[in-house]
Amino acid sequence: MSVKTIPMYKRPESLSDVRTHYCAGCGHGIIHKLIAEVLDELELREKTIVIAPVGCSVLIYNYLEVDGLEAAHGRAPAVATGIKRARPEMLVISYQGDGDLLAIGTGETVHAANRGEDISVIFVNNAIYGMTGGQLAPTTLVGQKTLTSPAGRNSADVGFPIRACEMLDTLEAPAYIERTSVHNPGAIRKTKKAIFKALKYQKEGRGYSFVEILSMCPTNWGVQPPEAADWVKSDMVPWYPLKKFRDRPADEDADKEKAS
Amino acid sequence: MSEKVLMKGNEALAEAAVIAGCRHYFAYPITPQNEIPAYMSRRMPEVGGTFLQAESELAAISMVLGAAAGGVRAMTSSSSPGISLKQEGISYIAGSELPCVLVNIMRGGPGLGAIAGAQGDYFQATRGGGNGDYRTIVLAPGSAQELADFTIEAFDLADEYRMPVMILADGYIGQMSEPVVLPKPSGKSFEKPWALTGAKGRKKNIICSMKLIPDTALEEHNLRLQEKYDLITEKVHRVDTYMTDDADWLVVAYGTSARIARKAVDRLRGEGIKAGLFRPLTLWPFPEKELFEVGSKVQKILTVEMSLGQMVEDVKLTMNGEVEVDFHGRAGGAVPALDDIIERINGYERENHTHVQAS
Ligand SMILES: Cc1ncc(C[n+]2csc(CCOP(=O)(O)OP(=O)(O)O)c2C)c(N)n1
């Protein structure tokens, strides 16, 4: 019998062979890799366009071996809408941070979801504005200290952190909405499954998907990477429950199976 | 077939966009350009195109950016306050070197202003209301026919130079119904190897305005843009002149102001007064060479605008003190009165007379 070497692990083809600019312990790199793995598995690399947001992941097109397009701050879902309408055969990913998606781009977020655009939104919620040095975000937890909430977020003054999945779950059109996290290997595996679903559904033309991923920003939270991962679990998850809010394509498939 | 049809200017423009091969149109409603989205909402499905009423002008222009990056002909239209919101996207489109057509059917400002036609957005259009060192080609049609014709040309210019091209017309031009001969497609085609079509059999394409590496990348990018703008400044001039060969007095105006000025020239000529009209059809680049040639032969220039003095600055820059430049303007939806223009020029004649007698 001949012995075949099967690599246990290799760099996904969709992931560029370059060094990233992300800080130690940042979640963006993990999430980029998960997207690359899923693109490989679904054989979508050559058909994908990634929309880079304004935020720490503004250079995402340097890390994925797919066509890349820049959007103005908050406008990624509108840019994604434009190119998806122009090239419906392409797979379009709108990758966004919380300031981008829930502050300056709230309008674009809600309306792309409400139209049920056939795109996948990957929402990285790190409870802070990373790129500009750690200001209050719409997702900053009550009491959380940031550069612009030095005494901690005061809900009487600036309101409560917005739960994106719950908000979008009030809309009729979205096909798939789930919140996951990347604070430990188990959570990362679940996140990959969610990204897989979102991209698969788009490949099948089944409508709008939204995956919110709770992620770490040790630099701007002012903690070490392990503590940051712990904080996601101890502080973020209670406010942002990890949950599948809606999975219409799976429901439809189950119904079909029952009927047949 | 060159059959004349009666159309509103806004509709003539919309149909011309379809003729030019535009199949992606995104906009947010605003008067006095509402006929364009209404027309497109009916017409685009007929030709297999996309009409999408966006949630805002910020979104509409970003949708245009996305569609343009996909390599298709995309357009948006709006009016003054809406164009202010689009400035973000225009700057990104210019920086990303994407082609698109923008339409501003101007109304009075500042702020919400009012819905009647005006020409108060000349500075914003020609100087650029968005951030950074960029330019937008600006075409200034003066009739429904020109709205249609210039739209065909706008798409070609946008594709040729990979930049936003703006059609700037006041609300009266957009709203007026006139006989139009619908234009034919130009027949030009443009390769778009930079478009985002999937990294298959080629390296990935990236379209962005941010240039970080090396340190000099952004300056180099700006210098390249500037080279392009210099080339356009050399090549893209359109003007219309009327009775300028022997003119003593030259009116410079565009859009509705120019239509009134033309009437004034006719009336003055009837009285034996040698007036002429110079009508720039490109506002950026401003046709300096052509204006200087005509303008340096007259005794005085009168710039007429539906604003309190914007294009007049370009006229003065062009003439550079060679000839006196006077101004007459109305604002807030008011149009210059025929008699006021005539009276101004009669005044120049009288002054001239006294002057000649005295010397
Ligand atoms: C119109 C505009 N406003 C503000 C900024 C500055 N800015 C850049 S990134 C950013 C916040 C990004 O935060 P987030 O979306 O949470 O992403 P993260 O960096 O945390 O990944 C801001 C405010 C900008 N580039 N453009």
PDB file of C-alpha atoms in Angstrom, chain B residues 4 26 54-55 58 81-82 88 97 109-110 120 167-168 170 190 205 212 231 252 259-260 264 290 351 354:
ATOM      1  CA  LYS B   4     -39.727  64.885 -32.781  1.00  0.00           C
ATOM      2  CA  PHE B  26     -30.290  54.615  -8.073  1.00  0.00           C
ATOM      3  CA  ALA B  54     -32.466  54.266  -2.216  1.00  0.00           C
ATOM      4  CA  GLU B  55     -32.956  55.102   1.460  1.00  0.00           C
ATOM      5  CA  LEU B  58     -25.727  58.836   0.652  1.00  0.00           C
ATOM      6  CA  PRO B  81     -29.724  69.446  -1.127  1.00  0.00           C
ATOM      7  CA  GLY B  82     -29.508  65.855  -2.338  1.00  0.00           C
ATOM      8  CA  GLU B  88     -19.149  61.909   0.009  1.00  0.00           C
ATOM      9  CA  GLU B  97     -11.412  56.280 -10.607  1.00  0.00           C
ATOM     10  CA  GLY B 109     -30.633  77.299  -1.655  1.00  0.00           C
ATOM     11  CA  PRO B 110     -28.909  77.488   0.738  1.00  0.00           C
ATOM     12  CA  GLY B 120     -26.575  78.380  -7.040  1.00  0.00           C
ATOM     13  CA  ILE B 167     -24.997  67.188 -15.797  1.00  0.00           C
ATOM     14  CA  LEU B 168     -25.878  70.521 -14.232  1.00  0.00           C
ATOM     15  CA  ASP B 170     -31.570  74.425 -13.413  1.00  0.00           C
ATOM     16  CA  PHE B 190     -14.916  50.835 -23.555  1.00  0.00           C
ATOM     17  CA  ASN B 205      -8.766  43.473  -8.752  1.00  0.00           C
ATOM     18  CA  LEU B 212      -1.096  53.703   1.899  1.00  0.00           C
ATOM     19  CA  LEU B 231      -5.508  66.290 -20.350  1.00  0.00           C
ATOM     20  CA  VAL B 252     -21.921  85.102 -20.754  1.00  0.00           C
ATOM     21  CA  ARG B 259     -32.037  81.405 -23.064  1.00  0.00           C
ATOM     22  CA  ILE B 260     -33.178  84.765 -21.704  1.00  0.00           C
ATOM     23  CA  ALA B 264     -32.032  89.976 -25.153  1.00  0.00           C
ATOM     24  CA  GLU B 290     -12.655  80.199 -26.364  1.00  0.00           C
ATOM     25  CA  GLU B 351     -22.093 105.461 -21.258  1.00  0.00           C
ATOM     26  CA  THR B 354     -21.125 110.131 -23.480  1.00  0.00           C
TER      27      THR B 354
END
